Tab-separated table of C-alpha atoms in Angstrom:
chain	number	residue	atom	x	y	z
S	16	UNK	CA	-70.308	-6.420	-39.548
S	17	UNK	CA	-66.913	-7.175	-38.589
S	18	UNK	CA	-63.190	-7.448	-40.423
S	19	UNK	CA	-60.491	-4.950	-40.096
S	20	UNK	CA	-60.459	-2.539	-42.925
S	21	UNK	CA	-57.294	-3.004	-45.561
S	22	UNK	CA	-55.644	0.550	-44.440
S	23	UNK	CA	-55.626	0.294	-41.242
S	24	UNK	CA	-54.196	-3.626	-41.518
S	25	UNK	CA	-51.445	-1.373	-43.709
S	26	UNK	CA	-51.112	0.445	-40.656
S	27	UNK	CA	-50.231	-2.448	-38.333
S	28	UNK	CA	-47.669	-3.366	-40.450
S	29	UNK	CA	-49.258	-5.514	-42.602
S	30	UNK	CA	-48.149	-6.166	-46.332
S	31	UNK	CA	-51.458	-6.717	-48.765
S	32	UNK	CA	-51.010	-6.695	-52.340
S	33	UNK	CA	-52.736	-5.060	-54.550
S	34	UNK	CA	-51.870	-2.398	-51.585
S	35	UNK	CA	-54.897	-0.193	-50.559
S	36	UNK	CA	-54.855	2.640	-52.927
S	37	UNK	CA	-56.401	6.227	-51.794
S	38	UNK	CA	-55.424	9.807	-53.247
S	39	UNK	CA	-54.559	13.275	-51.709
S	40	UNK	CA	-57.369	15.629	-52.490
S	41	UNK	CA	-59.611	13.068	-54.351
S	42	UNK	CA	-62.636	14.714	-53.573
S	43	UNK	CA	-61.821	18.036	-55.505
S	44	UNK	CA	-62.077	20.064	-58.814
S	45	UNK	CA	-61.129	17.704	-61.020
S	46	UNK	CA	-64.404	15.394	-60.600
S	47	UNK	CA	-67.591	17.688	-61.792
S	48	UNK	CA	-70.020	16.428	-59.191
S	49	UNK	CA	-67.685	18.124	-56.954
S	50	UNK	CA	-67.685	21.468	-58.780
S	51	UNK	CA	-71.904	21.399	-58.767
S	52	UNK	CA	-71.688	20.623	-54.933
S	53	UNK	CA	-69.282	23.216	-54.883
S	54	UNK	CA	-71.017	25.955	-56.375
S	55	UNK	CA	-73.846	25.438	-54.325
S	56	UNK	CA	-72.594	25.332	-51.079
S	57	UNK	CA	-71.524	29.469	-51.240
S	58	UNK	CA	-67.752	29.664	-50.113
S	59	UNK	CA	-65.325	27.298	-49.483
S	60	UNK	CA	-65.329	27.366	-45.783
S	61	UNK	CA	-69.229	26.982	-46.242
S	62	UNK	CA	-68.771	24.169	-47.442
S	63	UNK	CA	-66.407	22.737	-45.206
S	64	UNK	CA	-68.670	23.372	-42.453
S	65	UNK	CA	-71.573	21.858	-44.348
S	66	UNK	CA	-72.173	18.940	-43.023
S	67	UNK	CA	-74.902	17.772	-46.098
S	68	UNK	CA	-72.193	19.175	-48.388
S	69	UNK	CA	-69.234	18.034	-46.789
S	70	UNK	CA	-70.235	14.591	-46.643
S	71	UNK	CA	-71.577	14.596	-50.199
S	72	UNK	CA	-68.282	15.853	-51.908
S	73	UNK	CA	-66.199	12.836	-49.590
S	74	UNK	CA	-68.410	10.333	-50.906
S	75	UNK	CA	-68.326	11.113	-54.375
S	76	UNK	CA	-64.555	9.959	-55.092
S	77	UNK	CA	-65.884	6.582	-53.039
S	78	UNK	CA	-68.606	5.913	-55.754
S	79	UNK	CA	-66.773	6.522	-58.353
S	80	UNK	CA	-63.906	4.678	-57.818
S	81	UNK	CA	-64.279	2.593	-54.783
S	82	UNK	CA	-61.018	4.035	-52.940
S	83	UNK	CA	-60.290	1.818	-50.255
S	84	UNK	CA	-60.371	5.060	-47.900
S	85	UNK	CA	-62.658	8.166	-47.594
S	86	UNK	CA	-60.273	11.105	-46.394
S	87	UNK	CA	-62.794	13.997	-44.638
S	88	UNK	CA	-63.587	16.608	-46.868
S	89	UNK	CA	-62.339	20.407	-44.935
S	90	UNK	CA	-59.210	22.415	-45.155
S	91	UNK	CA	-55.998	22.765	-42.775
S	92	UNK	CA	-56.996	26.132	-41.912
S	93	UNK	CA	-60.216	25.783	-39.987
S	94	UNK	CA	-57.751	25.072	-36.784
S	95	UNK	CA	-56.813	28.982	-37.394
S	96	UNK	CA	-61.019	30.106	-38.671
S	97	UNK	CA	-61.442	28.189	-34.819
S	98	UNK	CA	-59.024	30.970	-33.085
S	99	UNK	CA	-60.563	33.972	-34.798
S	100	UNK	CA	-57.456	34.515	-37.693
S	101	UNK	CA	-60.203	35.745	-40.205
S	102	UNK	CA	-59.873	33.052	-42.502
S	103	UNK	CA	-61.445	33.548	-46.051
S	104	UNK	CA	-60.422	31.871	-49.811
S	105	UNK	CA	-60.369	33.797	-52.788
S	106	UNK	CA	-60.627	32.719	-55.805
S	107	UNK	CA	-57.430	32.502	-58.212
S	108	UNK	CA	-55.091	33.310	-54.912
S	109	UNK	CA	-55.840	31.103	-52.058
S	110	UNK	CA	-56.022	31.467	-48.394
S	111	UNK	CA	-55.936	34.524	-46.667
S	112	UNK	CA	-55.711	35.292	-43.012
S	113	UNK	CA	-55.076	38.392	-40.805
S	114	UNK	CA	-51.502	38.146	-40.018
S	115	UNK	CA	-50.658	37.003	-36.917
S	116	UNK	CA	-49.077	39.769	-34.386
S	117	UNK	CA	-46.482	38.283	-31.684
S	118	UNK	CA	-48.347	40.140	-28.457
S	119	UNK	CA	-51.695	37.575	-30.084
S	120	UNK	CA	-49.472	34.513	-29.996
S	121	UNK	CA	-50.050	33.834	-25.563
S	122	UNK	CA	-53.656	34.501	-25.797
S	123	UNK	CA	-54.727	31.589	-28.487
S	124	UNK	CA	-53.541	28.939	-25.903
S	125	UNK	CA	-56.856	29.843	-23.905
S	126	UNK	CA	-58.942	29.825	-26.676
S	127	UNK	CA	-61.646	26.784	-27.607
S	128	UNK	CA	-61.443	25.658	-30.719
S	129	UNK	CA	-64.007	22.597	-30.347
S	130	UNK	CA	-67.504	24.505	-30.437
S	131	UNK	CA	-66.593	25.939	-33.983
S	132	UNK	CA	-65.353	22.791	-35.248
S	133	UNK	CA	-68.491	20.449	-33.963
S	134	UNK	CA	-70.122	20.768	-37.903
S	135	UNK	CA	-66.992	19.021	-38.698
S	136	UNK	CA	-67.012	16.208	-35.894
S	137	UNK	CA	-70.743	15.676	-36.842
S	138	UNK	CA	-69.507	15.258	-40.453
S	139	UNK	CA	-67.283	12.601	-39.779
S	140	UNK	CA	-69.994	10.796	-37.837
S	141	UNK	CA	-72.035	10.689	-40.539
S	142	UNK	CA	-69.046	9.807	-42.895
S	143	UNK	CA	-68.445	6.678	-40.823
S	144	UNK	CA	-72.013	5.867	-40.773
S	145	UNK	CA	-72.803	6.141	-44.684
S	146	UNK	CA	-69.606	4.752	-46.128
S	147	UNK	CA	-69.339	0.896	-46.728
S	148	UNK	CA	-68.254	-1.049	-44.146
S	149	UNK	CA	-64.935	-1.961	-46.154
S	150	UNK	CA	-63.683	1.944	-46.645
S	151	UNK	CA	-61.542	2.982	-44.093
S	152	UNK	CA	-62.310	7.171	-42.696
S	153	UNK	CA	-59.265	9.349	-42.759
S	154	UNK	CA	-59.506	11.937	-40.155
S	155	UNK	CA	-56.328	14.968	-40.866
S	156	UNK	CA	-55.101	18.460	-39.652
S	157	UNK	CA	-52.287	20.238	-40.892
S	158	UNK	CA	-48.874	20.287	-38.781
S	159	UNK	CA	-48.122	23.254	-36.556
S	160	UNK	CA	-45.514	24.906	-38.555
S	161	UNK	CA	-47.631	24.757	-42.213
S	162	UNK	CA	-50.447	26.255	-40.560
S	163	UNK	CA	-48.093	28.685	-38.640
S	164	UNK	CA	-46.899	29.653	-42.039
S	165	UNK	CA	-50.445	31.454	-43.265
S	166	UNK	CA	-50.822	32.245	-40.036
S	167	UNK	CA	-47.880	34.633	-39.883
S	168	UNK	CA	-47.676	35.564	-42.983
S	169	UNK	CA	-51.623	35.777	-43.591
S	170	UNK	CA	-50.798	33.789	-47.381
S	171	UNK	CA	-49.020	31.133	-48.529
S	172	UNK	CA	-45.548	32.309	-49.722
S	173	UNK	CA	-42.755	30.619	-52.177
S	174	UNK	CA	-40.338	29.569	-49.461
S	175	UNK	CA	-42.576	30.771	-46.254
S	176	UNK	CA	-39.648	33.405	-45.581
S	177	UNK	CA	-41.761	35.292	-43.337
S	178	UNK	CA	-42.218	32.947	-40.767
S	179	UNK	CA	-38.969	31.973	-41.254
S	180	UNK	CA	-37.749	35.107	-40.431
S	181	UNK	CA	-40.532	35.628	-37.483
S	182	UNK	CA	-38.939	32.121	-36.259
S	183	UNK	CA	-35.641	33.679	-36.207
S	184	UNK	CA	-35.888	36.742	-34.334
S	185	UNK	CA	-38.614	35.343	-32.305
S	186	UNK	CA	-37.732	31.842	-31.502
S	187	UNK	CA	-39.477	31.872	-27.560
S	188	UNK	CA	-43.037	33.441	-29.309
S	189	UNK	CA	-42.793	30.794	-32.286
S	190	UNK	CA	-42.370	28.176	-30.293
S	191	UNK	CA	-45.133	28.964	-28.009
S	192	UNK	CA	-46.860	29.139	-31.371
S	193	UNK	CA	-46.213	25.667	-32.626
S	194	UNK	CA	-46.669	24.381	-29.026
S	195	UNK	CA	-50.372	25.733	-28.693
S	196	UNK	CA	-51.097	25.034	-32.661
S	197	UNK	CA	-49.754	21.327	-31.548
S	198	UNK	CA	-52.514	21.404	-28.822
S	199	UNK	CA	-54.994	22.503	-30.403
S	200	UNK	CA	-54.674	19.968	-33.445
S	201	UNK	CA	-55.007	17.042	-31.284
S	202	UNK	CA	-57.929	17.845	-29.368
S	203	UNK	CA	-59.431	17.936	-32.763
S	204	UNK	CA	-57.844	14.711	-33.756
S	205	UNK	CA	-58.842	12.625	-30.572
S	206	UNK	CA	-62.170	14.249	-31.350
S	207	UNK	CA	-62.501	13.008	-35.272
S	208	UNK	CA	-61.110	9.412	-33.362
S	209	UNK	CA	-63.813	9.052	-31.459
S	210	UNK	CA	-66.266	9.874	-33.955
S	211	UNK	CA	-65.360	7.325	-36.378
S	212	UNK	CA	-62.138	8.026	-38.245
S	213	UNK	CA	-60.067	4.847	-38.115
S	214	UNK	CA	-57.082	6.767	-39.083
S	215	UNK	CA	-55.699	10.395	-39.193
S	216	UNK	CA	-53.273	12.059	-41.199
S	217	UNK	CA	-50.900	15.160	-40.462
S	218	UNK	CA	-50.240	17.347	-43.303
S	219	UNK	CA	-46.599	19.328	-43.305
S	220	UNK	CA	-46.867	21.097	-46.901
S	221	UNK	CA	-44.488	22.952	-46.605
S	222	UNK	CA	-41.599	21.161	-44.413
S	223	UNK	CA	-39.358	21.124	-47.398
S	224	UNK	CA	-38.356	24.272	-46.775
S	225	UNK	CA	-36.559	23.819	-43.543
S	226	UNK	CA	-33.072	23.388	-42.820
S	227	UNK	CA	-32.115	20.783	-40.785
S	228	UNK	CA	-31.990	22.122	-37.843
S	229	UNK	CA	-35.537	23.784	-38.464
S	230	UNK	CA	-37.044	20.792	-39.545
S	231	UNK	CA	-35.908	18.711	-35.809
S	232	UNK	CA	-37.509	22.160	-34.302
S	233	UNK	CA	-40.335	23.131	-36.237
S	234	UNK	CA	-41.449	19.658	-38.349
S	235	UNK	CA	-40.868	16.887	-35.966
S	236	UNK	CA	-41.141	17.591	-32.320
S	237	UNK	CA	-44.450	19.566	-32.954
S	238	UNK	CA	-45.809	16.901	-34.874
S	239	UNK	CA	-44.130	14.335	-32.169
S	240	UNK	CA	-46.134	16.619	-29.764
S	241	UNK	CA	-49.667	16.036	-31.266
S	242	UNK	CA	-49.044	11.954	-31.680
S	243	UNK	CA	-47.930	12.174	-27.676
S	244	UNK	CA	-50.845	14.083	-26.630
S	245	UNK	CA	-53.503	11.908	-29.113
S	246	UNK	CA	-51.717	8.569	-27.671
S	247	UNK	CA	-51.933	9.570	-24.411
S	248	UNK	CA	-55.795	9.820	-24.651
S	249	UNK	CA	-56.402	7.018	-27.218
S	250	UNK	CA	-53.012	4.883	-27.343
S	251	UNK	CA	-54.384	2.602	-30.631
S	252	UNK	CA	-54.803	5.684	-32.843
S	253	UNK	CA	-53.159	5.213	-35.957
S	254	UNK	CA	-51.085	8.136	-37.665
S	255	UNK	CA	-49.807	8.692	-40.709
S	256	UNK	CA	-47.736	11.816	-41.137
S	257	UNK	CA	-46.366	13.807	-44.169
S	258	UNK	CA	-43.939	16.109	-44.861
S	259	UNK	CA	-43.972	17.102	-48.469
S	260	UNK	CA	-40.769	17.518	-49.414
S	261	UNK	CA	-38.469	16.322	-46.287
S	262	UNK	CA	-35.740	14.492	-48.645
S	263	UNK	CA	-33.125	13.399	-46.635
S	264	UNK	CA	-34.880	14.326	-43.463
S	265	UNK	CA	-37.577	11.363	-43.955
S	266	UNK	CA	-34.950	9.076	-42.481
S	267	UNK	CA	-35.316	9.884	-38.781
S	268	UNK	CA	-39.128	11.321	-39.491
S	269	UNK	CA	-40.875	8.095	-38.621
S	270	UNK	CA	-39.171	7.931	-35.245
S	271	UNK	CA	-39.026	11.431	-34.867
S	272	UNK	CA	-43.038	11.788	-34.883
S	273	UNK	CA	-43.889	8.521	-33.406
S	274	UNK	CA	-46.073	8.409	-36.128
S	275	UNK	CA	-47.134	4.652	-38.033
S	276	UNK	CA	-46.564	5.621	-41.360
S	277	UNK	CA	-44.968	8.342	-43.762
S	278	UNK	CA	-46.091	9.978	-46.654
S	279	UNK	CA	-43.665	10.098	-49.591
S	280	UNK	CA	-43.640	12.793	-52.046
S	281	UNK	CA	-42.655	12.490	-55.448
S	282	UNK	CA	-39.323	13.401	-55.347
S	283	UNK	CA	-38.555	10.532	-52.633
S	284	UNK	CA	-36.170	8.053	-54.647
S	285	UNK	CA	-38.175	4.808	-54.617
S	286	UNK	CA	-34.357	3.118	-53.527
S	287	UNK	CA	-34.966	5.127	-50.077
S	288	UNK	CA	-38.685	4.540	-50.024
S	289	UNK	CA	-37.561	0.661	-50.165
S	290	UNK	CA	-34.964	1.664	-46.968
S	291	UNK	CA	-37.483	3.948	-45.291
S	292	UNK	CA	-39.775	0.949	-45.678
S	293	UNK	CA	-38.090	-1.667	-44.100
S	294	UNK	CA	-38.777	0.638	-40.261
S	295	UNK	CA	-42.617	0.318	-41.302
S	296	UNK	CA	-45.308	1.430	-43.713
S	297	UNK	CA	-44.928	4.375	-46.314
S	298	UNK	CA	-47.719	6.070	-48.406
S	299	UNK	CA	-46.854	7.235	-51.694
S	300	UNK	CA	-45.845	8.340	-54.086
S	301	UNK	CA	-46.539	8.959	-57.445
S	302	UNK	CA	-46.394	12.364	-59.741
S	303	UNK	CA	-49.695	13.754	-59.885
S	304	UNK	CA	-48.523	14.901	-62.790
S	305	UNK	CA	-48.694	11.769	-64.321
S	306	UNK	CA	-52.248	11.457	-63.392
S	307	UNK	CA	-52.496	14.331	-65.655
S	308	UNK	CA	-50.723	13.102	-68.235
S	309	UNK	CA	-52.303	9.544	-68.286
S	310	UNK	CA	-51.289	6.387	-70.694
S	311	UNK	CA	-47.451	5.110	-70.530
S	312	UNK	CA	-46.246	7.819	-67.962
S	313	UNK	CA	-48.858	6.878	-65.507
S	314	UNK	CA	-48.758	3.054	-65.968
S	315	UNK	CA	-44.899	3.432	-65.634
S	316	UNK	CA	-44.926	5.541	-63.047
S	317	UNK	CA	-47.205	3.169	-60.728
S	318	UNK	CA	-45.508	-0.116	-62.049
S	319	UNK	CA	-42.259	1.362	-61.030
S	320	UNK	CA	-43.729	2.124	-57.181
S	321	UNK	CA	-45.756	-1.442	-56.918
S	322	UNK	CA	-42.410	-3.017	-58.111
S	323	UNK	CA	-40.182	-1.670	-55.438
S	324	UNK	CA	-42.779	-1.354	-52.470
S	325	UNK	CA	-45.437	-3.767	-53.505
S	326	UNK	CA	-43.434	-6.042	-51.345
S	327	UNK	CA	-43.377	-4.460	-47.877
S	328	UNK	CA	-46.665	-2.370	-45.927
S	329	UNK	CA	-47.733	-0.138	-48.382
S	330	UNK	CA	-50.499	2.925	-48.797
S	331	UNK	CA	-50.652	3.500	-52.556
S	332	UNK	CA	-51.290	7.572	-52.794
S	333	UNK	CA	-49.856	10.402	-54.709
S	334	UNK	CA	-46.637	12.624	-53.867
S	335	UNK	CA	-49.609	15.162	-53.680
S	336	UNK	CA	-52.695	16.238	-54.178
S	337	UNK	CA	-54.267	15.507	-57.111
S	338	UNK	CA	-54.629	18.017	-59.293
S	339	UNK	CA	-57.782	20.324	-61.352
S	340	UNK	CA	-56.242	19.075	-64.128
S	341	UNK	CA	-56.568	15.576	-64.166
S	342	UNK	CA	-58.778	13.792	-66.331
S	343	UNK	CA	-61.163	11.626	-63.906
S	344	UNK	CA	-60.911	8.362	-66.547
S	345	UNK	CA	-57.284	8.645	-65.857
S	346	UNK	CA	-57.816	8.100	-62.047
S	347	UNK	CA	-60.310	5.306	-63.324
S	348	UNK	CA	-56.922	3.837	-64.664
S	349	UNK	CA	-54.778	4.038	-61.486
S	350	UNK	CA	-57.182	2.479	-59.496
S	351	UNK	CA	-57.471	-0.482	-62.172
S	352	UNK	CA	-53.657	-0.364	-62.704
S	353	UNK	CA	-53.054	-0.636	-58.841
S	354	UNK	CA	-55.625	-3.289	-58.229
S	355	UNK	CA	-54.152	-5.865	-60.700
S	356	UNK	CA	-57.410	-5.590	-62.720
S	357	UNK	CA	-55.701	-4.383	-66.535
């Protein structure tokens, strides 16, 4: 079959209304097929690495609700699990890793990453393979400085002022850091490319706490070092790249990163979405808190987006991940809502 999949004609530039309509995380808690998958599979890296798991809990959002794209099923932090951090999640607290020492920063850049990630390069395979033919593959990773922050602090923090701090006194070891984390992440990219994503995403969680001069260092070139070293091997590859959070800084991300289109969080005022907009596409960017709360906030809150941005390249999506919380018949209604079809 041929025909170019909706998202990836988003990704070109195109304007198509409805707009495609995906969401952050939307193979998660809140949908209880994924909990029974879930509590089979053992822990969560387990299932990450799962391929039959894996590629169940990706499809599930896709029967459900026919998203027009399938977004891998894994975790930021198997780039770190690859170079030996001691990755494990507990239950109730999140990630935790063996903090990174700065005489173990020089040795990761020698390190292969690729063997211990194949599971997950055969799972996209067999995404591409099983999903319909109109549902475009997300491939992701998470930025270099997000994943540096567990890394050096070994947990996720409020305001990540421990690698902050580790990025002050050691600028020449962090920035080795980000440099071989930047590496790392695209030979996994180019790798998810070739099996079948048609698109990949880079996650920056937690880019809004940077200052502006940390966010040129530590947000955008890294990130504008993975989308050089991905287009340098496959120069079609379509990005999208999001830093949750970035405000003001979103202005000169796009062309910072070199990537084709930005994520929006919720906070982004739909008046600069529209500006931010007219330099190409933007993903976004609703509450998922209104998923949560469902009837006239949620219907408001994506009539508001499709108004301003229905009329330019658009990615609907949330400012987020969706959250446990939300009620699945609620997603049922954003999808409808979106698509023109209440």
């Amino acid at each position: 079959m041929t025909g170019t999949r909706k998202i990836v004609e988003v990704l070109n530039g195109k304007t198509i209304f409805p707009p495609p309509v995906w969401l952050m995380r939307q193979a998660g808690r809140y949908l209880p097929e994924y909990r029974q998958t879930r509590a089979k599979a053992g822990s969560f890296l387990d299932l990450c690495y799962s391929p039959d798991h894996a590629v169940e809990v990706t499809l599930q959002p896709i029967r459900r609700y026919a998203f027009d794209a399938a977004i891998l099923f894994s975790d930021i932090l198997v780039i770190p699990d690859a170079l030996k951090r001691e990755v494990r999640f507990e239950e109730g607290s999140g990630p935790r890793l063996r903090p990174l020492e700065i005489d173990e920063i020089r040795p990761l850049a020698s390190m292969p990453v690729m063997e211990h990630l194949s599971p997950v390069i055969e799972i996209v395979g067999r995404l591409r393979s099983e999903l319909p033919h109109e549902t475009a593959l997300l491939g992701f990773c998470g930025a270099p400085w997000t994943v540096a922050t567990y890394m050096i602090a070994g947990h996720g923090t409020p305001d990540q002022a421990p690698t902050r701090l580790f990025a002050y006194r050691e600028p020449k070891a962090f920035a080795a850091l980000l440099d071989i984390l930047a590496e790392k992440s695209a030979e996994y990219l180019v790798a998810q490319l070739d099996a079948g994503a048609d698109a990949v995403q880079i996650f920056d969680s937690w880019a809004g706490v940077l200052g502006e001069a940390e966010f040129a260092a530590y947000a955008v070139k890294p990130v504008r070092r993975i989308v050089d070293l991905v287009r340098a091997q496959r120069p079609q590859a379509k990005i999208i790249a999001f830093a949750k959070g970035a405000g003001l800084f979103q202005k000169d991300y796009r062309q910072g990163t070199g990537a084709d289109a930005i994520g929006l969080d919720w906070t982004i005022p739909l008046s600069l979405a529209a500006e931010l907009q007219k330099d190409g596409p933007v993903q976004g960017n609703l509450d998922p808190q209104r998923v949560v709360a469902g009837g006239a906030a949620l219907t408001e809150g994506i009539d508001a987006i499709l108004e301003v941005l229905g009329n330019g390249p658009l990615i609907f999506n949330l400012g987020h991940g969706i959250t446990p919380q939300a009620d699945p018949e609620h997603v049922t209604e954003l999808v409808r809502r979106v698509r023109g079809q209440v």
